[in-house]
Amino acid sequence: MKNIYKNLENQFNKVFRHLKVGSFKTRERYAKAFKRFMVYLAKEYRLQKLSNISEKHTISYLKHLQKKGLAPSTIKTELAAIRFFHDNMPYAKHKLPANDELELKRRTFGGVDRTWSNREYNLMVGKAMETNHNDYAAILALARYGGLRLEECFRIDTNDAENAIATGNLFVKGKGGLTRYVPINKSMEIVLRNALKDIKRGEKLFVRNYDKTHLAMKRLQCFIAYHRKEFTENRITFHGLRHTYAHEKYDEFIRSGKNDAEARRCVSELLGHHRDDVTRIYLSGGDKDV
């Protein structure tokens, strides 16, 4: 086993020496995690080439880590390290599964994790469209891809939507009177364009003149609560989509080379609260609405 590991280590060092992606601290932290993975590969599979790492090795290692009783957050970091180096191996033969595909146990923080999986989101959007609630599907998309709170979605008017399409940034009126600009992706742009088709200028996108905003919001919350039991045991709520957004943006910033503190600060700016303690709640998966 010792010789097998040494061989894998030599292959790894060739990749590591020429790797410039990510910060130095990130590369060092991930290198330690990847070497733990190599020990497992050498012992359990007697693997000779890192280029042969495949899905079965990752799933097996995941089960190994879970049996050891490691926290889901720790396991997620270990798997991120494996994908980080695997993605930067020019000779890798196989694609590795993402955390959603592995159905990695969710992180918890003083309660139940409210983050949505891609499956839960897609099924809820499908249910909204199936029941002729295209407005609900649109609002879910804005929360999923823009991290908007429920009340922030219902405040959007035609002027906000038109400016967002023109500039690529949505002006958001948030909690406590704080405002921010949220970058929109293609999905959000399509949602805003479609919502504008049947709305008179100056009106809100998702609240009709004859309706009350608080009642419209309550109906959407009830819709989620009623239909979630059809496809998940998790007590997902609308606000959980904001947690999902925070997780994904944090991971994007880490992959771009930012360290943990920098990534949290960037997420905090996007969420519009500018508080690190609140950002930590979002990234831990906690169920507090913030």
Short mmCIF file of N, CA, C and O in Angstrom, two decimals, residues 35-90:
data_model
loop_
_atom_site.label_atom_id
_atom_site.label_comp_id
_atom_site.label_asym_id
_atom_site.label_seq_id
_atom_site.Cartn_x
_atom_site.Cartn_y
_atom_site.Cartn_z
N LYS A 35 -5.16 14.25 -0.31
CA LYS A 35 -4.20 13.22 0.09
C LYS A 35 -4.85 12.19 1.00
O LYS A 35 -4.50 11.00 0.96
N ARG A 36 -5.81 12.62 1.81
CA ARG A 36 -6.55 11.65 2.62
C ARG A 36 -7.35 10.72 1.71
O ARG A 36 -7.49 9.52 1.99
N PHE A 37 -7.89 11.28 0.66
CA PHE A 37 -8.61 10.48 -0.33
C PHE A 37 -7.68 9.49 -1.01
O PHE A 37 -8.04 8.32 -1.25
N MET A 38 -6.47 9.90 -1.31
CA MET A 38 -5.50 9.02 -1.96
C MET A 38 -5.11 7.85 -1.06
O MET A 38 -4.90 6.73 -1.54
N VAL A 39 -5.02 8.10 0.24
CA VAL A 39 -4.74 7.01 1.18
C VAL A 39 -5.84 5.96 1.09
O VAL A 39 -5.58 4.75 1.06
N TYR A 40 -7.07 6.43 1.03
CA TYR A 40 -8.22 5.52 0.91
C TYR A 40 -8.16 4.74 -0.40
O TYR A 40 -8.40 3.52 -0.42
N LEU A 41 -7.85 5.43 -1.49
CA LEU A 41 -7.78 4.77 -2.80
C LEU A 41 -6.69 3.71 -2.83
O LEU A 41 -6.88 2.63 -3.40
N ALA A 42 -5.57 4.01 -2.22
CA ALA A 42 -4.46 3.06 -2.20
C ALA A 42 -4.80 1.83 -1.37
O ALA A 42 -4.51 0.69 -1.76
N LYS A 43 -5.47 2.05 -0.24
CA LYS A 43 -5.79 0.95 0.67
C LYS A 43 -6.95 0.10 0.17
O LYS A 43 -6.87 -1.15 0.17
N GLU A 44 -8.02 0.75 -0.28
CA GLU A 44 -9.24 0.02 -0.62
C GLU A 44 -9.29 -0.45 -2.07
O GLU A 44 -9.92 -1.46 -2.38
N TYR A 45 -8.65 0.29 -2.97
CA TYR A 45 -8.76 -0.04 -4.39
C TYR A 45 -7.41 -0.34 -5.06
O TYR A 45 -7.39 -0.78 -6.21
N ARG A 46 -6.34 -0.07 -4.35
CA ARG A 46 -4.99 -0.25 -4.92
C ARG A 46 -4.92 0.46 -6.28
O ARG A 46 -4.37 -0.07 -7.27
N LEU A 47 -5.48 1.65 -6.33
CA LEU A 47 -5.54 2.43 -7.56
C LEU A 47 -4.14 2.88 -7.98
O LEU A 47 -3.37 3.37 -7.17
N GLN A 48 -3.84 2.72 -9.25
CA GLN A 48 -2.50 3.04 -9.76
C GLN A 48 -2.42 4.42 -10.41
O GLN A 48 -1.37 5.04 -10.42
N LYS A 49 -3.54 4.89 -10.97
CA LYS A 49 -3.52 6.15 -11.71
C LYS A 49 -4.65 7.07 -11.24
O LYS A 49 -5.81 6.65 -11.19
N LEU A 50 -4.32 8.31 -10.96
CA LEU A 50 -5.34 9.28 -10.56
C LEU A 50 -6.32 9.55 -11.70
O LEU A 50 -7.46 9.94 -11.46
N SER A 51 -5.89 9.35 -12.91
CA SER A 51 -6.76 9.58 -14.06
C SER A 51 -7.93 8.61 -14.09
O SER A 51 -8.93 8.84 -14.79
N ASN A 52 -7.84 7.52 -13.32
CA ASN A 52 -8.90 6.51 -13.30
C ASN A 52 -9.92 6.72 -12.18
O ASN A 52 -10.82 5.90 -11.99
N ILE A 53 -9.79 7.81 -11.42
CA ILE A 53 -10.78 8.10 -10.37
C ILE A 53 -12.14 8.26 -11.02
O ILE A 53 -12.31 8.98 -12.00
N SER A 54 -13.13 7.57 -10.46
CA SER A 54 -14.47 7.60 -11.05
C SER A 54 -15.53 7.80 -9.97
O SER A 54 -15.23 7.94 -8.78
N GLU A 55 -16.78 7.76 -10.40
CA GLU A 55 -17.91 7.96 -9.50
C GLU A 55 -17.93 6.93 -8.37
O GLU A 55 -18.22 7.26 -7.22
N LYS A 56 -17.61 5.68 -8.69
CA LYS A 56 -17.67 4.63 -7.67
C LYS A 56 -16.70 4.91 -6.53
O LYS A 56 -16.99 4.62 -5.36
N HIS A 57 -15.52 5.48 -6.85
CA HIS A 57 -14.54 5.78 -5.81
C HIS A 57 -15.06 6.91 -4.91
O HIS A 57 -14.90 6.86 -3.68
N THR A 58 -15.69 7.90 -5.52
CA THR A 58 -16.22 9.03 -4.75
C THR A 58 -17.35 8.60 -3.83
O THR A 58 -17.40 8.99 -2.66
N ILE A 59 -18.26 7.81 -4.36
CA ILE A 59 -19.40 7.35 -3.56
C ILE A 59 -18.92 6.46 -2.41
O ILE A 59 -19.40 6.56 -1.28
N SER A 60 -17.97 5.60 -2.70
CA SER A 60 -17.41 4.73 -1.67
C SER A 60 -16.75 5.55 -0.56
O SER A 60 -16.93 5.25 0.64
N TYR A 61 -16.01 6.57 -0.95
CA TYR A 61 -15.33 7.43 0.03
C TYR A 61 -16.35 8.21 0.85
O TYR A 61 -16.19 8.39 2.06
N LEU A 62 -17.43 8.66 0.20
CA LEU A 62 -18.50 9.37 0.90
C LEU A 62 -19.08 8.48 2.00
O LEU A 62 -19.25 8.92 3.15
N LYS A 63 -19.38 7.24 1.67
CA LYS A 63 -19.92 6.31 2.67
C LYS A 63 -18.93 6.08 3.80
O LYS A 63 -19.32 5.96 4.97
N HIS A 64 -17.66 6.01 3.45
CA HIS A 64 -16.60 5.83 4.44
C HIS A 64 -16.58 7.00 5.43
O HIS A 64 -16.49 6.80 6.65
N LEU A 65 -16.67 8.22 4.90
CA LEU A 65 -16.66 9.41 5.75
C LEU A 65 -17.90 9.48 6.64
O LEU A 65 -17.83 9.88 7.80
N GLN A 66 -19.05 9.07 6.08
CA GLN A 66 -20.29 9.08 6.85
C GLN A 66 -20.23 8.06 7.99
O GLN A 66 -20.71 8.32 9.10
N LYS A 67 -19.64 6.90 7.72
CA LYS A 67 -19.50 5.88 8.76
C LYS A 67 -18.60 6.35 9.89
O LYS A 67 -18.76 5.95 11.05
N LYS A 68 -17.65 7.21 9.56
CA LYS A 68 -16.76 7.76 10.58
C LYS A 68 -17.47 8.81 11.44
O LYS A 68 -16.93 9.24 12.46
N GLY A 69 -18.68 9.21 11.02
CA GLY A 69 -19.45 10.16 11.80
C GLY A 69 -19.07 11.62 11.59
O GLY A 69 -19.37 12.47 12.43
N LEU A 70 -18.42 11.93 10.46
CA LEU A 70 -18.02 13.30 10.20
C LEU A 70 -19.25 14.16 9.91
O LEU A 70 -20.24 13.69 9.37
N ALA A 71 -19.15 15.42 10.26
CA ALA A 71 -20.26 16.35 10.02
C ALA A 71 -20.46 16.53 8.52
O ALA A 71 -19.48 16.50 7.75
N PRO A 72 -21.70 16.70 8.08
CA PRO A 72 -21.96 16.92 6.65
C PRO A 72 -21.15 18.06 6.05
O PRO A 72 -20.73 18.00 4.90
N SER A 73 -20.94 19.14 6.83
CA SER A 73 -20.16 20.27 6.32
C SER A 73 -18.71 19.85 6.05
O SER A 73 -18.10 20.28 5.07
N THR A 74 -18.15 19.01 6.91
CA THR A 74 -16.78 18.51 6.72
C THR A 74 -16.71 17.62 5.49
O THR A 74 -15.78 17.71 4.68
N ILE A 75 -17.72 16.75 5.35
CA ILE A 75 -17.75 15.86 4.19
C ILE A 75 -17.85 16.65 2.90
O ILE A 75 -17.19 16.33 1.90
N LYS A 76 -18.65 17.70 2.93
CA LYS A 76 -18.80 18.53 1.73
C LYS A 76 -17.46 19.14 1.33
O LYS A 76 -17.12 19.20 0.14
N THR A 77 -16.69 19.58 2.30
CA THR A 77 -15.37 20.16 2.01
C THR A 77 -14.43 19.10 1.42
O THR A 77 -13.68 19.37 0.48
N GLU A 78 -14.47 17.89 1.98
CA GLU A 78 -13.62 16.80 1.47
C GLU A 78 -13.96 16.50 0.00
O GLU A 78 -13.07 16.33 -0.83
N LEU A 79 -15.25 16.45 -0.30
CA LEU A 79 -15.67 16.16 -1.67
C LEU A 79 -15.34 17.31 -2.61
O LEU A 79 -15.00 17.10 -3.78
N ALA A 80 -15.42 18.53 -2.10
CA ALA A 80 -15.08 19.70 -2.91
C ALA A 80 -13.60 19.66 -3.30
O ALA A 80 -13.22 20.02 -4.42
N ALA A 81 -12.77 19.20 -2.36
CA ALA A 81 -11.34 19.08 -2.64
C ALA A 81 -11.07 18.06 -3.74
O ALA A 81 -10.23 18.27 -4.62
N ILE A 82 -11.79 16.95 -3.68
CA ILE A 82 -11.62 15.90 -4.70
C ILE A 82 -11.99 16.44 -6.07
O ILE A 82 -11.25 16.28 -7.05
N ARG A 83 -13.14 17.12 -6.15
CA ARG A 83 -13.56 17.67 -7.45
C ARG A 83 -12.63 18.77 -7.92
O ARG A 83 -12.38 18.92 -9.12
N PHE A 84 -12.11 19.56 -7.00
CA PHE A 84 -11.21 20.67 -7.35
C PHE A 84 -9.99 20.15 -8.10
O PHE A 84 -9.64 20.66 -9.17
N PHE A 85 -9.34 19.13 -7.55
CA PHE A 85 -8.14 18.62 -8.20
C PHE A 85 -8.48 17.75 -9.40
O PHE A 85 -7.77 17.76 -10.41
N HIS A 86 -9.57 17.02 -9.31
CA HIS A 86 -9.97 16.19 -10.45
C HIS A 86 -10.28 17.06 -11.67
O HIS A 86 -9.90 16.73 -12.80
N ASP A 87 -10.95 18.19 -11.43
CA ASP A 87 -11.29 19.09 -12.53
C ASP A 87 -10.06 19.73 -13.16
O ASP A 87 -10.11 20.20 -14.31
N ASN A 88 -8.97 19.76 -12.42
CA ASN A 88 -7.75 20.38 -12.93
C ASN A 88 -6.71 19.37 -13.39
O ASN A 88 -5.55 19.73 -13.63
N MET A 89 -7.13 18.10 -13.51
CA MET A 89 -6.25 17.07 -14.07
C MET A 89 -6.52 16.97 -15.57
O MET A 89 -7.61 16.60 -15.99
N PRO A 90 -5.54 17.29 -16.40
CA PRO A 90 -5.77 17.30 -17.85
C PRO A 90 -6.05 15.92 -18.43
O PRO A 90 -6.55 15.80 -19.53
#
